[in-house]
C-alpha positions as MATLAB code, in Angstrom:
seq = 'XXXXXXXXXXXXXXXXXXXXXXXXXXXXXXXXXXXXXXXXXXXXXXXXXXXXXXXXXXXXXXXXXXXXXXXXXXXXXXXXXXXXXXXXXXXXXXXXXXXXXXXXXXXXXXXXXXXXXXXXXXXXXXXXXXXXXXXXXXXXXXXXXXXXXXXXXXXXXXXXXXXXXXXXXXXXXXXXXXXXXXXXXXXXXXXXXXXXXXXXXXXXXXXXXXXXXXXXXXXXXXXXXXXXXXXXXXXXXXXXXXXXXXXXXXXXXXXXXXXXXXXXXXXXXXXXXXXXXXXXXXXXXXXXXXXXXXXXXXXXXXXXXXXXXXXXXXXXXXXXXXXXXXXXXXXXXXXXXXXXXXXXXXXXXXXXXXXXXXXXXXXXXXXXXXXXXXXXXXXXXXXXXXXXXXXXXXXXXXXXXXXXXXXXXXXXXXXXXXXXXXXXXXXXXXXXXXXXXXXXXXXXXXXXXX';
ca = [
      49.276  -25.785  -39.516;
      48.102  -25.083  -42.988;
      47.123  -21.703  -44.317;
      45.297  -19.936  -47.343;
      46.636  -18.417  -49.821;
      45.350  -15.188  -48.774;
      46.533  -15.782  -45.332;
      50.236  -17.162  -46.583;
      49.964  -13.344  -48.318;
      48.550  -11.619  -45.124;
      51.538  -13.372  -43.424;
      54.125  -11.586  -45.907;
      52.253   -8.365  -45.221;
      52.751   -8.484  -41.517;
      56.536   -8.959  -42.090;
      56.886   -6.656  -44.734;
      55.687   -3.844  -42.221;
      57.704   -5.129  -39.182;
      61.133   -5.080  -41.599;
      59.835   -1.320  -42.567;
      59.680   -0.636  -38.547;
      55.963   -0.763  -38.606;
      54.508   -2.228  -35.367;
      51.753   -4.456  -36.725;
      50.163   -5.666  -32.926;
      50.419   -2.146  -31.307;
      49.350   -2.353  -27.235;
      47.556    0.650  -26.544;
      45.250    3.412  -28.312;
      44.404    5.967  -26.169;
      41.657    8.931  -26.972;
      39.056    6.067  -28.460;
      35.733    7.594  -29.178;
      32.783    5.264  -29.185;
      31.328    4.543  -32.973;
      27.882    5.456  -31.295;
      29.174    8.071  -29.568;
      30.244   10.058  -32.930;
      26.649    9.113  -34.760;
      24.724   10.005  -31.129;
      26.767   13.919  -31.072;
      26.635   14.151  -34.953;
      22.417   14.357  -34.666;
      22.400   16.281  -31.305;
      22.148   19.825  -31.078;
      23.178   21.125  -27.958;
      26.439   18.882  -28.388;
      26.990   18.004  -32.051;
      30.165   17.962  -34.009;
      30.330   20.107  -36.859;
      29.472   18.124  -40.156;
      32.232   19.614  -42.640;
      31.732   19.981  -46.609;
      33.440   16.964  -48.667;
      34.220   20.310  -51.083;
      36.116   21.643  -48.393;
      38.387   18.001  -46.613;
      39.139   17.241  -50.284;
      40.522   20.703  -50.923;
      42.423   21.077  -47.915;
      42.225   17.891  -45.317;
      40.947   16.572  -42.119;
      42.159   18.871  -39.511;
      40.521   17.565  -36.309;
      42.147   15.562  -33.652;
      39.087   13.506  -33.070;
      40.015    9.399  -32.633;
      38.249    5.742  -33.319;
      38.743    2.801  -33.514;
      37.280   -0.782  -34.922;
      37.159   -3.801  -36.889;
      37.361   -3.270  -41.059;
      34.550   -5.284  -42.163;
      34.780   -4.146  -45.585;
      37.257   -2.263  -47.871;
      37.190   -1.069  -51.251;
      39.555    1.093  -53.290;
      38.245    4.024  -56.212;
      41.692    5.007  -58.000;
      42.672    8.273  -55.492;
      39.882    7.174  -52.946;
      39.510    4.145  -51.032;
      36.702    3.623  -48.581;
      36.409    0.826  -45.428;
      33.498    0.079  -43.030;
      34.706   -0.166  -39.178;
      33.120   -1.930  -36.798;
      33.598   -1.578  -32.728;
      31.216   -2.564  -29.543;
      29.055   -0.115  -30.498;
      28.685   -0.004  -34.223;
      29.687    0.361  -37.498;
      30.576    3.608  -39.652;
      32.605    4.206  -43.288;
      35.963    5.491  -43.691;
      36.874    7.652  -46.478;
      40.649    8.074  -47.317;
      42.340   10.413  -50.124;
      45.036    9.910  -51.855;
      47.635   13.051  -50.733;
      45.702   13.587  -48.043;
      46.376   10.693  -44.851;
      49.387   10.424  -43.004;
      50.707    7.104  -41.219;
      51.088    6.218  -37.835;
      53.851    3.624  -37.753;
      53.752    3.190  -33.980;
      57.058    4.770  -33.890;
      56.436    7.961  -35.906;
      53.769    9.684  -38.334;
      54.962    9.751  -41.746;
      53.447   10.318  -44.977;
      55.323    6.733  -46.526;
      57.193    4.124  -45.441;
      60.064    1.963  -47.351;
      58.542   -1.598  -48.023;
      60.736   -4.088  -49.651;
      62.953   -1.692  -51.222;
      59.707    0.561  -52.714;
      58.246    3.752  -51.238;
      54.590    3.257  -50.025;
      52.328    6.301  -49.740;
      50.444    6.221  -46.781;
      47.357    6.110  -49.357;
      48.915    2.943  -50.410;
      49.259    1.618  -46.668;
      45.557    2.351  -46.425;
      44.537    0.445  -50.046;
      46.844   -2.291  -50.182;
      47.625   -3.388  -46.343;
      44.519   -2.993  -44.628;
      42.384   -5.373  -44.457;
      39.216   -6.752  -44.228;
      39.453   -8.543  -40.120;
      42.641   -5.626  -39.433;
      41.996   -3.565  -36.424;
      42.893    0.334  -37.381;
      42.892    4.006  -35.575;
      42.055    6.583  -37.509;
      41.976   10.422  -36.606;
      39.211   12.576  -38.755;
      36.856   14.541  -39.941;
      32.944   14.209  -40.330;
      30.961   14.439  -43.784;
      28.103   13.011  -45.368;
      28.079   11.648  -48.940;
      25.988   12.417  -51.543;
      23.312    9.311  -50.321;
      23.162   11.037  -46.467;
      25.984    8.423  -45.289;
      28.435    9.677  -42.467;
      31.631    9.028  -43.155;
      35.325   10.030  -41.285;
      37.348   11.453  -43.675;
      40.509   10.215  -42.118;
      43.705   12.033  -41.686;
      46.289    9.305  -39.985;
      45.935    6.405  -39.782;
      47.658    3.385  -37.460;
      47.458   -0.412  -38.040;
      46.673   -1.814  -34.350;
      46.124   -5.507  -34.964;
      46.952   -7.581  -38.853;
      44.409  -10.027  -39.228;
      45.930  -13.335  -40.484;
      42.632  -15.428  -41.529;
      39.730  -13.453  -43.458;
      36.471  -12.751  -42.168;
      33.454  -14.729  -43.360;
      31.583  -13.600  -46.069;
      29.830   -9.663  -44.674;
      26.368  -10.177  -46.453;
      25.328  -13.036  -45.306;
      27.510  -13.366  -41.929;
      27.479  -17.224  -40.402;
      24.846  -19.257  -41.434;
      26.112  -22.478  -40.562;
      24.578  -23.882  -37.208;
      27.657  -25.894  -36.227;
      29.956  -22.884  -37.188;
      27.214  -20.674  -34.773;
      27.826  -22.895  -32.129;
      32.140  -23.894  -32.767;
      32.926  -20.231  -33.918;
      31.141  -18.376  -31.371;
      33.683  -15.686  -32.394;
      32.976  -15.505  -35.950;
      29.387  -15.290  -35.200;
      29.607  -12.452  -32.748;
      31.902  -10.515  -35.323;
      29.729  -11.375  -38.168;
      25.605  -11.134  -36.776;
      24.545   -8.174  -34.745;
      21.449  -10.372  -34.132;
      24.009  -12.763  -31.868;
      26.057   -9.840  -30.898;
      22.923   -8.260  -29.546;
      21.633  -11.008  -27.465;
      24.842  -11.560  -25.953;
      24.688   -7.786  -24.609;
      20.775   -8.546  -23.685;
      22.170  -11.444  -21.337;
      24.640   -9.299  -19.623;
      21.849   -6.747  -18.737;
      19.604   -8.947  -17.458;
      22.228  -10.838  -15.240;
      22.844   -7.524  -13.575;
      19.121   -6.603  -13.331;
      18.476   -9.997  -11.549;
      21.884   -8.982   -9.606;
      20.418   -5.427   -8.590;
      17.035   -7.034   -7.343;
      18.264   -9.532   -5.135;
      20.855   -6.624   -3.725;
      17.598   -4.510   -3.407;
      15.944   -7.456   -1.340;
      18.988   -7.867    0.654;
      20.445  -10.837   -0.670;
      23.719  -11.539    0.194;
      25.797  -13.160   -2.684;
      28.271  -15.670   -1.753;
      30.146  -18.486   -4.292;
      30.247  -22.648   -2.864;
      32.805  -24.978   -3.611;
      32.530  -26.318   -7.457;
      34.617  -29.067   -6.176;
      33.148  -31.946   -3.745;
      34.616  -35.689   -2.217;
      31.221  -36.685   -2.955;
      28.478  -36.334   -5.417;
      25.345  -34.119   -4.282;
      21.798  -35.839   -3.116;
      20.062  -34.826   -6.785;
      19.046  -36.912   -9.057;
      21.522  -36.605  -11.571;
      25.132  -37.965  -12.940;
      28.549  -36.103  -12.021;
      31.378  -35.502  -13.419;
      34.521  -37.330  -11.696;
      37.535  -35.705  -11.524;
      40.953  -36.681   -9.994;
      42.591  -34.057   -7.319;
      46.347  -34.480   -7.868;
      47.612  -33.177   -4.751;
      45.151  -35.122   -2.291;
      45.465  -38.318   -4.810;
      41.630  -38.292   -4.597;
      38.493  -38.109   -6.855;
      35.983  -35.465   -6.849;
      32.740  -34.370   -8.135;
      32.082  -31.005  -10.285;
      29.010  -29.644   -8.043;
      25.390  -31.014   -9.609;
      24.071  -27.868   -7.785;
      25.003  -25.482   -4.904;
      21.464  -26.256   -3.466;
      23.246  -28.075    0.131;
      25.884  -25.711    0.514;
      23.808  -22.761    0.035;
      21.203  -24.637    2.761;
      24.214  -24.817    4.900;
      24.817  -21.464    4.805;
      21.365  -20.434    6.101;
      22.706  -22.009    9.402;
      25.474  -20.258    9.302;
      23.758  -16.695   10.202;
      22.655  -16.210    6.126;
      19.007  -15.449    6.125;
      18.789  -14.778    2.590;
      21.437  -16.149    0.282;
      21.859  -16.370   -3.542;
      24.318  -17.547   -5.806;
      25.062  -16.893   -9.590;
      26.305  -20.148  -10.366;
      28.205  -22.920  -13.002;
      26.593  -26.352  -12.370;
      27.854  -29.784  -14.223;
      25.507  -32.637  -15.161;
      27.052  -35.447  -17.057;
      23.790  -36.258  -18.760;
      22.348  -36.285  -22.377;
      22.301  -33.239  -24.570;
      18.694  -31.509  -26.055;
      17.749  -28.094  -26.235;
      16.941  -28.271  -22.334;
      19.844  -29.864  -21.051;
      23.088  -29.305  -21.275;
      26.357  -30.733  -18.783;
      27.275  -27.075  -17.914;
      24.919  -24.348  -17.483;
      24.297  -21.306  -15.861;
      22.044  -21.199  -12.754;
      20.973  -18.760  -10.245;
      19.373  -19.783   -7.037;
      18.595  -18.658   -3.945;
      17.189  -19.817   -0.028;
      15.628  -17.698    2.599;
      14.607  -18.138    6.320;
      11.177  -17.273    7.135;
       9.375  -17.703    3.619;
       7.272  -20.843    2.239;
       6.928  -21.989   -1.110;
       4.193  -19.200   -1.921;
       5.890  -16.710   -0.737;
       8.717  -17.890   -3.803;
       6.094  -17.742   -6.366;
       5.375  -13.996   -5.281;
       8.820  -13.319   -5.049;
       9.365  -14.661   -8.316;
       6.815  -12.688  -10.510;
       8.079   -9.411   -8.440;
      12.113  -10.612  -10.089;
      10.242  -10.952  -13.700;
       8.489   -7.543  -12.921;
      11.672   -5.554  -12.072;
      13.495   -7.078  -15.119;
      10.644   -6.139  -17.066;
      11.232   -2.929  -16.381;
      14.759   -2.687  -15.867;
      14.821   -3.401  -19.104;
      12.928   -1.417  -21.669;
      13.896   -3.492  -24.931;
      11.859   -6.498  -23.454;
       8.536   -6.625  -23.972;
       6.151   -8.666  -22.018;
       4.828  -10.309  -24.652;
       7.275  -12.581  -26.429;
       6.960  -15.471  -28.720;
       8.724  -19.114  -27.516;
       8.985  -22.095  -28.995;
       8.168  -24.963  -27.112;
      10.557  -28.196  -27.459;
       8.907  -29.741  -30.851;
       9.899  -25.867  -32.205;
       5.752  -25.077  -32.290;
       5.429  -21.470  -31.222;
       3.438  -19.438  -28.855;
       2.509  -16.228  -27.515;
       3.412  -15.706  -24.105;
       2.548  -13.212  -21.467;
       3.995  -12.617  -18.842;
       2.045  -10.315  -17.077;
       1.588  -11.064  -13.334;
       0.374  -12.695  -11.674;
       0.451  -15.687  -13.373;
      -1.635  -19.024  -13.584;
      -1.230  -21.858  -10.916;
      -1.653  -25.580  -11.997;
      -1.807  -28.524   -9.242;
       0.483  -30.951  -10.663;
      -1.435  -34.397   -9.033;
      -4.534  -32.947   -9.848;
      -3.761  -31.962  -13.239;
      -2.072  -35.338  -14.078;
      -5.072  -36.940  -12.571;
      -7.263  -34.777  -14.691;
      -5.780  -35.990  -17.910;
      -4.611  -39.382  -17.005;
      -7.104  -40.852  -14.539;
      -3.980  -41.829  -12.825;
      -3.076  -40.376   -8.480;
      -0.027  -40.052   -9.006;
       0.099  -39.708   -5.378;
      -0.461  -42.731   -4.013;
       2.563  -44.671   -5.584;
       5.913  -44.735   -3.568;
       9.293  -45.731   -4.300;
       7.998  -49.516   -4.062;
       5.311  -48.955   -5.657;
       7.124  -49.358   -9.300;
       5.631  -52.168  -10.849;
       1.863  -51.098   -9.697;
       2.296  -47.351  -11.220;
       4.089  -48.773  -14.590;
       0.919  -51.798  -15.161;
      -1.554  -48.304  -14.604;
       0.300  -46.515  -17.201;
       0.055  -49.365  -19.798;
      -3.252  -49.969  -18.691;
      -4.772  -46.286  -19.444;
      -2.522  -46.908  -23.016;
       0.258  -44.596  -22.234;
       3.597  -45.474  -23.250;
       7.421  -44.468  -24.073;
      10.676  -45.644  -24.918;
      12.216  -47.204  -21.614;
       9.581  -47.177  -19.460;
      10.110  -50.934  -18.667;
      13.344  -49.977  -16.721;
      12.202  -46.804  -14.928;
      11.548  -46.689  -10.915;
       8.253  -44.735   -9.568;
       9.575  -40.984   -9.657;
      10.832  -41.178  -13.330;
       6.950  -42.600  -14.624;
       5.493  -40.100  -12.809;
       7.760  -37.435  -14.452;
       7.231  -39.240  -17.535;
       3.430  -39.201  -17.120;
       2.999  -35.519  -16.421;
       5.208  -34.258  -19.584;
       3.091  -36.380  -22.036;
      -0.271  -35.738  -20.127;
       0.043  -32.479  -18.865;
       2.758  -30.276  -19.559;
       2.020  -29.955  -23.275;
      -1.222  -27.971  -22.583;
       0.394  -25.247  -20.270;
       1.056  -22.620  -22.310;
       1.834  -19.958  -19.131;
       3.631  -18.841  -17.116;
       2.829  -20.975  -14.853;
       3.389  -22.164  -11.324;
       2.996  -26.257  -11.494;
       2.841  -27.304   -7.577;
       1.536  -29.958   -4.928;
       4.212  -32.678   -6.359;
       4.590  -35.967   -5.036;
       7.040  -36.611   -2.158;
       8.557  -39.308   -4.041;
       9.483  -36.936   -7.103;
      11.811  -34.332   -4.620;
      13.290  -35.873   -1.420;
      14.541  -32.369   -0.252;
      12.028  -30.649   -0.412;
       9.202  -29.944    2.217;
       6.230  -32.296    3.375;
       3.154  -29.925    3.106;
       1.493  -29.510    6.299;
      -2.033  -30.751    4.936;
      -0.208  -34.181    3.704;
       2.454  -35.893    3.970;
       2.541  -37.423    0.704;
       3.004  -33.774   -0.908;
       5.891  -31.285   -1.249;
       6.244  -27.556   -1.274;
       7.703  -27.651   -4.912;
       6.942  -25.909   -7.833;
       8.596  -25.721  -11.249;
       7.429  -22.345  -13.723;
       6.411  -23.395  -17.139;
       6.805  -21.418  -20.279;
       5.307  -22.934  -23.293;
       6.610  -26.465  -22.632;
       9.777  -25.187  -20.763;
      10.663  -25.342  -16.782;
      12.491  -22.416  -16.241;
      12.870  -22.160  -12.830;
      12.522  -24.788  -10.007;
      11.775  -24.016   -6.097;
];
């Protein structure tokens, strides 16, 4: 593998401290106090932290046994002061160390210098020369605030925990590259609190979604991932080999049989958090593994869903206070839109709207009717790439997202499909050509499907 320069001499610094009998990767800091945590006590008054006089630390010290720990995301030296930014899950704050004044953890003992190829290093030194920007440090302290309102720790020990071998990327302008966004998910997350923070957004509203089906007594189970054969939707598997039984399997298209299965089995409402695996194209709505949640009752109907559905949004809504109903989405040509989604929300008949906009019933063609539905089509001077080669249910599909799905802003409930477009799901009661389907639309996007 080849390295930098600047890592080659990062590499030399990480065995220059082990040969001093510094422990450069240490496994455990206990006593952590959350970054937020100090800024949160430091403006409270019932439980704040006493903000001490630079005057006063520079004269005499830190003398507090309070402990963080974080990331160095920047690091600058000023002859007998140096100062460093930390960053940890929580946030970022400065570092102030004096020369005279810091003492070094060496994992083994605290010191005030250390022996490093044959020449004495202050712990100052330790501090200015070998750490890092990308090191991992603990630091004891004190709090001030500099002369521009700043809190800072003055430190008084400090303890390598982890030597960073490659540098960060640039602090100002973080990771800018797309490909490097999506590649380096890691250097992203370290880099843009923009990432960082929607990555924490997604966790909480996983777990609201988790506490409202618990609340609606959903039980949660997990289904094989693993199948001897593919499932009934309409989509491509992945194919892999089972060493043991000498046999090929399927990564799971969707739980959507097993979970129907388990209905049987005594489950009256079921959900599942779930990995699914579609070897298919790649655009911004598809990708071959994705996240899914779905669910199946006993006793409800497809309306029944659609309540249930804007009472989930509700309860995240509100679960949530950093979301705001109003949010702006892009659709898939990147045009963007205002959308509310304040219940309840719009309901659009899909064979009437198509029909609306088309002229075409989509209704009335079946899986043999494929040649009939594509000369319609041409006739009404519709048109795209491949539609020579597609059967009935992919025209139809075809037809509505060119015809109708563009002018659905929403949310919105898009219902009464035709039988022909989902073979599992329900004939409607009023005809037999219809299912109980319906997909919800935001701005151009089918979020859910039920």
């Amino acid at each position: 593998m080849d390295y930098s320069r600047e890592s080659q001499d990062r590499m030399k610094k990480i065995q220059d401290l082990k040969d001093a009998g510094v422990i450069p990767y240490a496994n455990n800091y206990r006593g952590k106090i959350d970054i937020a945590e100090i800024r949160a006590r430091s403006e409270s008054d019932t439980q704040g932290w006493y903000i001490r006089d630079i005057e006063n630390l520079q004269a005499g010290g830190a003398i507090a046994e309070f402990q963080t720990a974080g990331r160095i995301i920047s690091h600058k030296s000023h002859g007998k002061l140096a100062f460093a930014k930390i960053r940890d899950n929580t946030g970022d704050i400065q570092l102030c160390f004096m020369r005279d004044l810091i003492k070094f953890n060496t994992g083994r003992e605290i010191v005030e210098s250390i022996t490093i190829a044959g020449e004495e290093k202050s712990a100052y030194k330790i501090a200015e020369k070998f750490c890092q920007v990308g090191d991992y440090i603990g630091v004891k302290w004190d709090l001030f605030e500099t002369k521009h309102g700043e809190l800072t720790l003055f430190v008084s020990e400090l303890q390598i925990m982890s030597k960073a071998v490659r540098p960060l990327p640039e602090k100002w302008h973080g990771v800018q590259d797309q490909e490097t966004i999506y590649r380096q998910r890691y250097l992203d997350l370290i880099m843009n609190q923009e990432s960082y923070d929607r990555f924490k957004l997604r966790s909480k509203f996983v777990k609201s979604l988790r506490d409202f089906y618990s609340n609606n007594e959903f039980i949660e189970i997990e289904t094989p991932v693993l199948g001897n054969a593919a499932s009934w939707a309409a989509a491509a598997p992945f194919i892999t080999h089972h060493n043991d039984y000498d046999e090929d399997f399927f990564l799971r298209i969707s739980p959507e049989t097993a979970l129907k299965k388990a209905t049987v089995w005594r489950f009256e409402r079921v959900v599942e958090f779930t990995r699914n695996f579609r070897n298919e194209g790649s655009d911004p709505s598809h990708m071959q593994e994705f996240s899914a949640i779905e669910h199946y009752t006993s006793w409800w109907n497809y309306e029944d869903n659609m309540k249930f559905t804007e009472e989930t949004f509700d309860y995240v809504f509100k679960a949530i206070p950093e979301l705001q109903k109003e949010v702006m989405v892009k659709d898939k040509e990147w045009n963007q839109k205002k959308v509310n989604f304040q219940t309840p929300w719009q309901r659009v008949d899909y064979i009437a709207g198509v029909k609306e906009k088309s002229g075409i019933d989509v209704s009335l063609y079946g899986p043999e009717d494929e040649e009939k539905l594509r000369t319609e089509i041409l006739k009404a001077w519709y048109t795209w790439a491949g539609i020579e080669k597609q059967v009935t249910a992919t025209m139809i599909d075809y037809l509505y997202k060119k015809v109708l799905r563009p002018g659905i802003t929403g949310p919105a409930f898009v219902y009464n499909y035709p039988k022909t477009m989902q073979p599992l799901a329900r004939q409607s009661d009023a005809d037999w050509e219809i299912v109980e389907q319906w997909q919800l639309l935001v701005n151009g996007w089918e979020i859910i499907k039920a």
